[in-house]
CSV table of C-alpha atoms in Angstrom, one decimal:
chain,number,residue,atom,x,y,z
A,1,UNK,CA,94.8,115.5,90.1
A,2,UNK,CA,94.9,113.3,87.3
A,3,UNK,CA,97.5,113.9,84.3
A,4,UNK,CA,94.5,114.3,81.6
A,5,UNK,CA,92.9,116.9,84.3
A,6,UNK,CA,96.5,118.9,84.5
A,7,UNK,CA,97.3,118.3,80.8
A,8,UNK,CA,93.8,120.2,80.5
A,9,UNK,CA,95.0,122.9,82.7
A,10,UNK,CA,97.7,124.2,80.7
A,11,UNK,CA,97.4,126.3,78.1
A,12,UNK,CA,98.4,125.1,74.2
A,13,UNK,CA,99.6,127.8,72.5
A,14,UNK,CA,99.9,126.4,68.2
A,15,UNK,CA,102.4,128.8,65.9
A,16,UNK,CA,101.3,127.9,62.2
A,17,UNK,CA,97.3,128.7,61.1
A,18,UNK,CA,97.8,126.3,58.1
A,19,UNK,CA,96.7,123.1,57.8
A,20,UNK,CA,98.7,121.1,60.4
A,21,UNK,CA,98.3,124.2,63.4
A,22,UNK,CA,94.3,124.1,62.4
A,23,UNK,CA,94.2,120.3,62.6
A,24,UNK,CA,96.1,119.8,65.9
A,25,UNK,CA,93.3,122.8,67.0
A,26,UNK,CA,90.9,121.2,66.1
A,27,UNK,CA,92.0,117.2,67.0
A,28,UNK,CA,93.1,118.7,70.6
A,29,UNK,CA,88.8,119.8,70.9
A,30,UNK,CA,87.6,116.6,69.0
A,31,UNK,CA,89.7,114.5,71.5
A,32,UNK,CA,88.4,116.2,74.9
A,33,UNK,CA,91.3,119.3,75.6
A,34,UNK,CA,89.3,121.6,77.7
A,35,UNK,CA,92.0,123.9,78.5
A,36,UNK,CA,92.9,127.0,76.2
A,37,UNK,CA,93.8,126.6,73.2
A,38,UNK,CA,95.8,129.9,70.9
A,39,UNK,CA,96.3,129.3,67.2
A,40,UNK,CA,98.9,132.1,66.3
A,41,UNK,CA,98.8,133.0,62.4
A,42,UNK,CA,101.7,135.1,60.5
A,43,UNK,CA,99.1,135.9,57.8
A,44,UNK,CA,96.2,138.1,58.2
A,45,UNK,CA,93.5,136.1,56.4
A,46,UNK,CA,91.5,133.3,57.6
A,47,UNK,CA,93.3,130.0,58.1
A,48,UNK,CA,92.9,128.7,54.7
A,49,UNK,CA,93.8,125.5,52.2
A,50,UNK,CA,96.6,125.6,50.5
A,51,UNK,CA,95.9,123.1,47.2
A,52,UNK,CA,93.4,125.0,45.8
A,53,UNK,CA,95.4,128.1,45.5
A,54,UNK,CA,97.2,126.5,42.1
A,55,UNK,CA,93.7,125.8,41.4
A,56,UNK,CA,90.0,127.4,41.9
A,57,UNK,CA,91.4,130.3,43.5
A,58,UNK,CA,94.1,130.5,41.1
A,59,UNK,CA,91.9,130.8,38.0
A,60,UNK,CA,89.4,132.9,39.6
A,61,UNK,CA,86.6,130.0,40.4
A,62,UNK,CA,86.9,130.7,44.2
A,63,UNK,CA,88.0,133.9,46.0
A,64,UNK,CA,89.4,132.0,49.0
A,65,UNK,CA,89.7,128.6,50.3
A,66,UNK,CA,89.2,129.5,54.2
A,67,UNK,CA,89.1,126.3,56.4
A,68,UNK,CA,85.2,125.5,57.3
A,69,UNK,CA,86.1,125.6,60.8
A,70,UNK,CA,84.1,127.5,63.5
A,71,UNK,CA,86.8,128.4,65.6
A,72,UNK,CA,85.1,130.5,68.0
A,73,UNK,CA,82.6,127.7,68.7
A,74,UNK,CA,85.7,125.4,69.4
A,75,UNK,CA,86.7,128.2,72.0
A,76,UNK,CA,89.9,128.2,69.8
A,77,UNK,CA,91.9,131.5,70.0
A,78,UNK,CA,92.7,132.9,66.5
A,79,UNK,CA,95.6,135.4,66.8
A,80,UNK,CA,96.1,136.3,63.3
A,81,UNK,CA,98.8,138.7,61.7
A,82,UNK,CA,101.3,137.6,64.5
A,83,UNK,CA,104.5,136.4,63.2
A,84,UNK,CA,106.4,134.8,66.6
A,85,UNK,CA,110.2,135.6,66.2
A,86,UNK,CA,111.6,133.7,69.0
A,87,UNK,CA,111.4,130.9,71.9
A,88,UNK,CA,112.1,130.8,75.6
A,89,UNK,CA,111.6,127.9,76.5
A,90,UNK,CA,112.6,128.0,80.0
A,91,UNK,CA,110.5,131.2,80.6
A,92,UNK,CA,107.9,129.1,78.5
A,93,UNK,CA,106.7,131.9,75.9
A,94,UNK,CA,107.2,132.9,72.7
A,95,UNK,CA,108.2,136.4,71.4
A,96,UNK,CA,106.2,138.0,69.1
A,97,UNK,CA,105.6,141.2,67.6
A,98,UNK,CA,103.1,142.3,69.7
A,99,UNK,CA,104.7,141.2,73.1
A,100,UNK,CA,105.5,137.4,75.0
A,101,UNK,CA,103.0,134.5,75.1
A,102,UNK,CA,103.5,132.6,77.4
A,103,UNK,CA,102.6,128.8,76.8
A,104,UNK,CA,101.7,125.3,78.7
A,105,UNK,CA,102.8,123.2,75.6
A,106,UNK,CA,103.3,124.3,72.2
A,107,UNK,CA,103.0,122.9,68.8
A,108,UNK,CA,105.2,124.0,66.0
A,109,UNK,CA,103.4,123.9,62.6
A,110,UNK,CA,105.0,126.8,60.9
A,111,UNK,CA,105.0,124.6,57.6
A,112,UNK,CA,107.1,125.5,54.3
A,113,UNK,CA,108.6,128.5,52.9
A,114,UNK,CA,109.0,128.1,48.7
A,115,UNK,CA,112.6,128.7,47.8
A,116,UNK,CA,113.3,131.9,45.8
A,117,UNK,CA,115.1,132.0,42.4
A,118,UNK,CA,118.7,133.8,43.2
A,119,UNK,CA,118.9,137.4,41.7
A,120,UNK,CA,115.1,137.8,41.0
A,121,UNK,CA,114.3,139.8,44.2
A,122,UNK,CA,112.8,142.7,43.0
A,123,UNK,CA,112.5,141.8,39.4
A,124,UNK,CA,108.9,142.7,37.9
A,125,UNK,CA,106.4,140.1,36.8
A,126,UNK,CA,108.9,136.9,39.2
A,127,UNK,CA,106.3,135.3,41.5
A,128,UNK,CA,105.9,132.7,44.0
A,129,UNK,CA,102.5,130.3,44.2
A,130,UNK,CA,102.6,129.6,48.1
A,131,UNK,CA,100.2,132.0,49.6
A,132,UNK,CA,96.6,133.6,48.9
A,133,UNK,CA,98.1,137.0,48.6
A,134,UNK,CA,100.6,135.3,46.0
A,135,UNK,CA,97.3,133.8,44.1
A,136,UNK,CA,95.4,136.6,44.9
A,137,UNK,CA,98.6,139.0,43.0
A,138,UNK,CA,98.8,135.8,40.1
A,139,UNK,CA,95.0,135.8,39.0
A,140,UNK,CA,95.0,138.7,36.8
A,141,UNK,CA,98.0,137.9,35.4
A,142,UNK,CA,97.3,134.7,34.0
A,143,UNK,CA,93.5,136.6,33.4
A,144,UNK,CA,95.7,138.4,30.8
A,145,UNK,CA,97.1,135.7,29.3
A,146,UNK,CA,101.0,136.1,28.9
A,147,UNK,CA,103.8,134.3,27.7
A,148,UNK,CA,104.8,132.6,31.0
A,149,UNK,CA,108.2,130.8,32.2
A,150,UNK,CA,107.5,127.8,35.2
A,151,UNK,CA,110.8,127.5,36.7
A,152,UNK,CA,111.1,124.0,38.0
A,153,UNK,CA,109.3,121.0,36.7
A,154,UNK,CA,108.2,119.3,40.0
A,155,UNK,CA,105.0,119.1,41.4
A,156,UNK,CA,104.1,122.7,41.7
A,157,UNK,CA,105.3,123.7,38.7
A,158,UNK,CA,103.2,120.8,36.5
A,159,UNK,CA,100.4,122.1,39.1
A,160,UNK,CA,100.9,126.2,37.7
A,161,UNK,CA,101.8,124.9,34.4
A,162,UNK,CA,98.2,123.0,34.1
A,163,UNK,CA,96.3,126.2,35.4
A,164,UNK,CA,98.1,128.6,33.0
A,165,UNK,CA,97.2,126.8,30.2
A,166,UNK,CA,94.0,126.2,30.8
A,167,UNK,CA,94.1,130.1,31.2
A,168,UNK,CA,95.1,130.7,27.5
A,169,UNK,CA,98.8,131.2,28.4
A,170,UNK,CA,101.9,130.1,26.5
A,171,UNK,CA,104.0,128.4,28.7
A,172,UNK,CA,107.4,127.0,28.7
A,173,UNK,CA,108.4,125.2,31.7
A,174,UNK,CA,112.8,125.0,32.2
A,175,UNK,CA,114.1,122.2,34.7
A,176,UNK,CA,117.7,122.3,36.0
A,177,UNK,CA,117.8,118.7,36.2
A,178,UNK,CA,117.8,116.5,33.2
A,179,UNK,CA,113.8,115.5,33.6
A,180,UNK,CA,110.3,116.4,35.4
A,181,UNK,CA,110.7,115.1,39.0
A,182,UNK,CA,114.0,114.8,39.1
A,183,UNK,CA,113.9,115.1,42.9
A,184,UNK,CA,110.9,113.0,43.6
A,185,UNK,CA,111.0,110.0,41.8
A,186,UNK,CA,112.8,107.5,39.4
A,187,UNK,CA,113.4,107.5,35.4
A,188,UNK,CA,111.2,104.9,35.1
A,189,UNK,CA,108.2,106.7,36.5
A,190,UNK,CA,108.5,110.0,35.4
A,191,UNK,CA,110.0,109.5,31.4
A,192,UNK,CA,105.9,109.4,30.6
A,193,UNK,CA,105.5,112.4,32.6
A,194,UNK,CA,107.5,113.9,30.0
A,195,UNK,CA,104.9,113.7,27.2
A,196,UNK,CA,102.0,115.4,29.1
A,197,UNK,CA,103.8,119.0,28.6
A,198,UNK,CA,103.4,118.7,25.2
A,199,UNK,CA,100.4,117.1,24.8
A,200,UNK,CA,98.7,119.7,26.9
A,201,UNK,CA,100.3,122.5,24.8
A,202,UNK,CA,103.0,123.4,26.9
A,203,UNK,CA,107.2,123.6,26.1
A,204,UNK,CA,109.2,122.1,28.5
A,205,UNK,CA,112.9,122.7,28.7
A,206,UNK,CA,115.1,120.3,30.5
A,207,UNK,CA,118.7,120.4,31.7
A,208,UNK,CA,119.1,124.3,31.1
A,209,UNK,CA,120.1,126.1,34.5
A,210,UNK,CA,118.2,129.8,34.6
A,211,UNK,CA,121.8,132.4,34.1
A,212,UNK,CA,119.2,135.6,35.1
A,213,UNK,CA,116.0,136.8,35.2
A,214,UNK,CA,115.0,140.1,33.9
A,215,UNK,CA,111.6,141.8,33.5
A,216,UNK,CA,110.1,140.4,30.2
A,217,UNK,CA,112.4,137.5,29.6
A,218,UNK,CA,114.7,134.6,31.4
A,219,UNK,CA,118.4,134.2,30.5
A,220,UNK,CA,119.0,130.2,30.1
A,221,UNK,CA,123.2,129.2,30.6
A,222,UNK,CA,123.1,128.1,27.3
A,223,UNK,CA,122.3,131.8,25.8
A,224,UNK,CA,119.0,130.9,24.8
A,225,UNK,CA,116.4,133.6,25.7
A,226,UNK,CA,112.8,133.0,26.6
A,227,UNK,CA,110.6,136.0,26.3
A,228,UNK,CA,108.4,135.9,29.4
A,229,UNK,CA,105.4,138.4,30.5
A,230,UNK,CA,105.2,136.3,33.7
A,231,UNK,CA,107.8,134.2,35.7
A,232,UNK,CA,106.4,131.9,38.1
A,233,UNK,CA,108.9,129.7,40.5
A,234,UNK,CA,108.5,126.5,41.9
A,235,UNK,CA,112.0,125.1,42.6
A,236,UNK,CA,111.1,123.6,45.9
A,237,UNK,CA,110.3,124.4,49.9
A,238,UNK,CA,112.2,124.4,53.2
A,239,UNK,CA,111.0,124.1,56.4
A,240,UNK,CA,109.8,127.6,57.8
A,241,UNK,CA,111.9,127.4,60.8
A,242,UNK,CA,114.7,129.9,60.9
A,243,UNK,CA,113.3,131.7,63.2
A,244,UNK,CA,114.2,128.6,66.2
A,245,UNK,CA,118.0,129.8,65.5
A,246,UNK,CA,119.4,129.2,68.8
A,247,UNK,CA,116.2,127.9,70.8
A,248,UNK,CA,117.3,124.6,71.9
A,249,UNK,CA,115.1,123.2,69.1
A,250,UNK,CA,117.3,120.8,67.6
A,251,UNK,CA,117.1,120.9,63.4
A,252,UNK,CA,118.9,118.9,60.5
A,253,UNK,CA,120.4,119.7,57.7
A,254,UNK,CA,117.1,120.3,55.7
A,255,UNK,CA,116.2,123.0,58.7
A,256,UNK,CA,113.4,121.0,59.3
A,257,UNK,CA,112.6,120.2,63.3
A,258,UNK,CA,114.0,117.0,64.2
A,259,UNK,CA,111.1,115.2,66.2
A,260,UNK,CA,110.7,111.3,68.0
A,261,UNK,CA,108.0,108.7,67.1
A,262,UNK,CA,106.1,111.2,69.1
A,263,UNK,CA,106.6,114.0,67.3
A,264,UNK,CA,108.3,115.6,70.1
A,265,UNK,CA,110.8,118.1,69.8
A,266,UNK,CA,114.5,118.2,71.5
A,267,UNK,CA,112.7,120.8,73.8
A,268,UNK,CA,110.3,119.7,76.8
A,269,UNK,CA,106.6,120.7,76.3
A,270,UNK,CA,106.9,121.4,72.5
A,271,UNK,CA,105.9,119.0,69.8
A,272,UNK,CA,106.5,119.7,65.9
A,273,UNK,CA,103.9,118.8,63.0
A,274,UNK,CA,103.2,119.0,59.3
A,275,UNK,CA,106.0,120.4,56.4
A,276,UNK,CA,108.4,121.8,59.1
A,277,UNK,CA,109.1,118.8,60.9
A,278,UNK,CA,110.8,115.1,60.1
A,279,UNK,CA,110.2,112.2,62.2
A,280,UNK,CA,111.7,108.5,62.1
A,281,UNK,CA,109.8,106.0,59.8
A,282,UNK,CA,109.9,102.8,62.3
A,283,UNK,CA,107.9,101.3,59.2
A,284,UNK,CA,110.8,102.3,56.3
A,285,UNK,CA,113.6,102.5,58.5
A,286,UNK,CA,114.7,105.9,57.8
A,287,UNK,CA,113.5,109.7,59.0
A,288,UNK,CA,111.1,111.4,56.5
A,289,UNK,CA,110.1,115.0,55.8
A,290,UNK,CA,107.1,115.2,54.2
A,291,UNK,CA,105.8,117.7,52.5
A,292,UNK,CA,102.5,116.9,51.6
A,293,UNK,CA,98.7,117.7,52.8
A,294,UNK,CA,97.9,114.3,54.3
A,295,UNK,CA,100.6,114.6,56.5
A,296,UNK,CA,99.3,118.2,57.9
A,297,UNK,CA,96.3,116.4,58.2
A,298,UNK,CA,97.0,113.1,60.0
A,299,UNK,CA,99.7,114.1,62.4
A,300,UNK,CA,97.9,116.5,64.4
A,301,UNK,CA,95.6,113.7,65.4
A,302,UNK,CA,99.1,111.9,67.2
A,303,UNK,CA,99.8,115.1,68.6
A,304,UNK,CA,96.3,116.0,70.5
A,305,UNK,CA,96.4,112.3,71.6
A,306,UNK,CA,99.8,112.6,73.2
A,307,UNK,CA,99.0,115.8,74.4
A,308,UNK,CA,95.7,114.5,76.2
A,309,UNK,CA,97.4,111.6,76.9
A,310,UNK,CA,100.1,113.3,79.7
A,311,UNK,CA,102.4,111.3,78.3
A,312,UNK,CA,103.6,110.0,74.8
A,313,UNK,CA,101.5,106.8,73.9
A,314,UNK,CA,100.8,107.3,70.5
A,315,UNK,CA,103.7,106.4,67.4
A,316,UNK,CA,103.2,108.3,64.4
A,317,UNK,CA,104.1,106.0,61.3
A,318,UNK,CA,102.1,106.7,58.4
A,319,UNK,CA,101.9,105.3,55.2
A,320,UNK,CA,102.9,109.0,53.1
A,321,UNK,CA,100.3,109.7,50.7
A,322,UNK,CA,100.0,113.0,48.2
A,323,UNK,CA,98.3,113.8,44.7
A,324,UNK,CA,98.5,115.9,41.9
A,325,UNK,CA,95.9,117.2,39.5
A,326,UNK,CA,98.1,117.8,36.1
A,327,UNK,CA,97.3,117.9,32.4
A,328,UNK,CA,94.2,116.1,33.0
A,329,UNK,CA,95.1,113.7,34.8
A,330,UNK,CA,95.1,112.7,38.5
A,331,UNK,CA,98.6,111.5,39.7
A,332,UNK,CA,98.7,109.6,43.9
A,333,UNK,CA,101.5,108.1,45.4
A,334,UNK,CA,101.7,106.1,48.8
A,335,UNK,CA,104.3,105.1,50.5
A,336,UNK,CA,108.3,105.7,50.2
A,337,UNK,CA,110.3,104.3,47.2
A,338,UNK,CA,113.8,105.0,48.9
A,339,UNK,CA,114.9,101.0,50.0
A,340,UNK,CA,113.2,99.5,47.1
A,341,UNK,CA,114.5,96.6,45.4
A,342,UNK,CA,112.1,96.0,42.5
A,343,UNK,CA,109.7,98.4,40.6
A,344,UNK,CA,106.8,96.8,38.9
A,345,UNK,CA,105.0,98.7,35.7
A,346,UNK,CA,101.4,97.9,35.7
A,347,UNK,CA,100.3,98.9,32.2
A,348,UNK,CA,101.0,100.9,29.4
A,349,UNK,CA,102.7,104.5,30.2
A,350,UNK,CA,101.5,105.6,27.3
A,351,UNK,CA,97.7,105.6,28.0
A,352,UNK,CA,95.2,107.2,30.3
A,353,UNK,CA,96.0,105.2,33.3
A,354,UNK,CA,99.2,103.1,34.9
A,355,UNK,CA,100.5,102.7,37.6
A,356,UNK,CA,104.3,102.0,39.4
A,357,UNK,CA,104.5,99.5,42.3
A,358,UNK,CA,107.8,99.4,44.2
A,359,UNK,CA,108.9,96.2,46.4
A,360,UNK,CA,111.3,95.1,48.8
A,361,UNK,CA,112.2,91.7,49.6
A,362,UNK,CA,108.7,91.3,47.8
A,363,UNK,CA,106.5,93.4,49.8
A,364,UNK,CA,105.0,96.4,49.0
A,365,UNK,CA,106.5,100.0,50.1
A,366,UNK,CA,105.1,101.9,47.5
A,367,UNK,CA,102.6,102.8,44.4
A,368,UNK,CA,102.4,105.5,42.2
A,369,UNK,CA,98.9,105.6,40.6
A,370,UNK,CA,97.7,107.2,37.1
A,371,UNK,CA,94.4,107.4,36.8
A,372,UNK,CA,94.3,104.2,38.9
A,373,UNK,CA,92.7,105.0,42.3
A,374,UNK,CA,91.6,101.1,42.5
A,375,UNK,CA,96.2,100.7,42.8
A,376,UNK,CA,96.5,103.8,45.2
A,377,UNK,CA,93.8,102.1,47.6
A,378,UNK,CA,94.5,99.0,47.9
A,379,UNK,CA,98.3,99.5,47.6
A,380,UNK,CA,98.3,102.0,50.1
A,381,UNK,CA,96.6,98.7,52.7
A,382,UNK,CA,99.2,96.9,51.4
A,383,UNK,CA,101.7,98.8,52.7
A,384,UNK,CA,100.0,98.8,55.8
A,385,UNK,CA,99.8,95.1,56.1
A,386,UNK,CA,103.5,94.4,54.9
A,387,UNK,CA,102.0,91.4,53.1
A,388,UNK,CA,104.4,89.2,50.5
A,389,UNK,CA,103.0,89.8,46.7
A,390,UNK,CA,103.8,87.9,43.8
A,391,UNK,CA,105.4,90.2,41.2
A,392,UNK,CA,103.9,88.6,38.3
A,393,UNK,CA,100.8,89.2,39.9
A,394,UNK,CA,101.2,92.7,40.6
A,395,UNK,CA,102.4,93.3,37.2
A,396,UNK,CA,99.3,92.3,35.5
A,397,UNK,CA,96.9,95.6,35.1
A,398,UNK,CA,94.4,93.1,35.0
A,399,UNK,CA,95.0,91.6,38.6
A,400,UNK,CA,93.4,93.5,41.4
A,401,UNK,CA,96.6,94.8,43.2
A,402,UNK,CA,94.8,93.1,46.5
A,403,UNK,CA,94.8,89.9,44.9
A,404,UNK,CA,98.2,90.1,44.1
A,405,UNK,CA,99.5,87.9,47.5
A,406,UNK,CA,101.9,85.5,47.0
C-alpha cells in the first residue's frame, strides 16, 4: 500500500471551524485527501469570516459573513457546537462534550481568544469584537449611537474605532502605552497614525492605564472620568489553547503551539495552524506567531500537502502579510521588521499615501504601505527574492520600489 493510499485511509479530524480549520478542510479535498475528513466547531453558526465582523456585519450591511464553502459537497464533516476539552493522544481521540473522537491525524486550528479587561466581567455595556454573537450583541448598540470608550489603540481598536464613527458615535479611544501600535510597530511609523483619530472625529487618549470600569463610565489612573454608554475592548489575543494543559503538546510562553518548518506539533500525528500556533522563520531567523488572516489562509495549504504527502516535504516560510481598513484609509504590511537595520520613509506622512520600507544589510525584510498597494506588491516580491536595494532608490516615492535594485 502506498503512503498517499494509507495517509488517505485515516481519518483527519480539524478542531477550529475558523478560517485556518476551513482552509486545511478544504486544501486537504483540493489536493486529492479522499479519506474522512471532521471539522469540529465550538460555535454553533456556520464557519464564518472573521474581518468583516468590525465591518459589514458590524454596521448592519451584512447579517453574516459565513464561508462560501459547500462542505457537504467536499464530503467534509461539520460538527458544530462541539467545544473539544481534552487530547489523548496515545488513545488517538479527543474529548469532547458530547463523547471521544477518535482521530487518524489531527490539525489544531483553535485560533485566538481576545484578552478581557481585568474587573469588567459582568459589567454592563463592556464588550468584546471577536465573534458574530459579539457583533451580532454590538450592532444595535452602535445603531443607537452612544458615547463609546475603545480600550486599546492597536489594530482592532482603530478597526471598531472607524466603524463607530461612521455610526454617529462619540468615541474616545485610551492606550496604555504611550502611542497607537505600541506593540506592533516603531515610532517612526505609527507617530502619523496618531493624527487619523482626530481627523476622523475621534479622541484618543494615550499613556493613561484604565483604574476600573463601571456601567456608564471608565475610571482612567489619572482620575480622569470618561462617561461611556458602550465600552468596547481590544487589548490584544492569545492563542486559544488552554485547553492542551497537560497533552504532551508542547507551548511557549505566549501559549501558542510550538510547531517545526512543518507545522508539526511536539505530538505524533498532530499538526498546528493559523493564530494558535508559532513556527520558525528559516527566512528571518527567528519563530513568529502571527496573527493575521493570510496566515489562516496560506498554511493550511502546507499542512494538506504534508499530510498527503506521508511525510513532511513541504517548509512553511511565508512572507507575513495583513491589512487594515481605518479612517479611510487602507493600511498593509509584509514582512517582519524585528532584525532590521535601516528604515526608509517613502513620502510624506502627512498625506494620503506613504509608505515605510525596512532593510537589513540592504535587503528588504519589510514594508508598511499607506495607500500604496504598488510598495506592498512589489515589496512583498522583494522580500521573497532577498534582492540588494539601493536606499536612495527606495526612498524616492517616485522610484518604482522594484526598480529600486542596487
Amino acid at each position: 500500500m502506498s503512503e498517499q493510499t494509507e495517509q488517505n485511509q485515516r481519518g483527519v479530524v480539524i478542531v477550529g471551524a475558523g478560517m485556518a480549520g476551513v482552509q486545511t478542510a478544504v486544501a486537504l479535498r483540493e489536493q486529492g485527501f479522499t479519506g474522512p475528513v471532521t471539522l469540529l466547531g465550538a460555535e454553533p453558526h456556520q464557519p464564518y469570516d472573521r474581518p468583516p465582523l468590525s465591518k459589514a456585519v458590524l454596521l448592519g450591511k451584512a447579517e453574516d459573513s459565513a464561508f462560501d464553502v459547500d462542505f457537504e459537497g467536499l464530503d467534509i464533516r461539520l460538527r458544530l457546537g462541539t467545544e473539544v476539552t481534552g487530547l489523548r493522544a496515545a488513545d488517538h481521540e479527543l474529548d469532547t462534550e458530547a463523547g471521544p473522537v477518535p482521530y487518524g491525524i489531527l490539525v489544531l486550528a483553535t485560533g485566538a481568544q481576545p484578552l478581557t479587561l481585568p474587573g469588567t466581567e459582568g459589567v454592563p455595556g463592556v464588550h468584546l469584537l471577536r465573534t458574530l454573537d459579539d457583533a451580532a450583541r454590538l450592532r444595535p448598540v452602535l445603531a443607537a449611537s452612544p458615547r463609546t470608550v475603545v480600550v486599546g489603540a492597536g489594530w482592532i481598536g482603530a478597526e471598531f474605532a472607524t466603524a463607530a464613527r461612521e455610526a454617529g458615535c462619540e468615541v474616545t479611544v485610551v492606550e496604555a502605552a504611550d502611542r497607537v501600535l505600541a506593540g506592533a510597530l516603531p515610532a517612526e511609523a505609527t507617530e502619523p497614525m496618531a493624527r487619523w483619530y482626530e481627523e476622523a472625529g475621534a479622541g484618543l487618549i494615550t499613556g493613561a492605564k484604565v483604574a476600573g470600569v463601571e456601567e456608564g463610565r471608565v475610571l482612567l489612573a489619572d482620575g480622569r472620568v470618561l462617561p461611556a454608554g458602550a465600552v468596547v475592548v481590544g487589548i490584544g489575543a492569545r492563542p486559544a489553547t488552554g485547553w492542551l494543559a497537560g497533552t504532551g503538546v508542547e507551548r511557549g510562553a505566549d501559549g501558542s503551539v510550538t510547531a517545526d518548518a512543518y507545522l508539526r506539533t511536539s505530538l505524533p500525528d498532530v499538526y498546528a495552524v493559523g493564530d494558535c500556533a508559532s513556527f520558525p522563520s528559516g527566512r528571518y531567523g527567528t519563530r513568529l506567531l502571527v496573527h493575521h488572516w493570510d496566515n489562516a489562509l496560506q498554511g493550511p495549504r502546507t499542512v494538506a500537502a504534508n499530510i498527503l504527502a506521508g511525510r513532511p516535504d513541504r517548509v512553511y516560510d511565508p512572507v507575513p502579510y495583513f491589512w487594515s481598513e481605518q479612517f479611510g484609509r487602507f493600511v498593509q504590511y509584509a514582512g517582519h521588521h524585528g532584525g532590521a537595520d535601516t528604515l526608509i520613509l517613502r513620502g510624506d506622512p502627512a498625506g494620503a499615501s506613504w509608505s515605510v520600507c525596512w532593510l537589513r544589510d540592504g535587503v528588504l525584510v519589510a514594508v508598511l504601505a499607506v495607500g500604496r498597494p504598488r510598495d506592498l506588491a512589489q515589496g512583498r516580491r522583494l522580500i521573497e527574492t532577498a534582492v540588494l536595494l539601493d536606499p536612495a532608490k527606495v526612498s524616492d516615492p517616485a522610484t518604482p520600489l522594484k526598480s529600486a535594485t542596487a
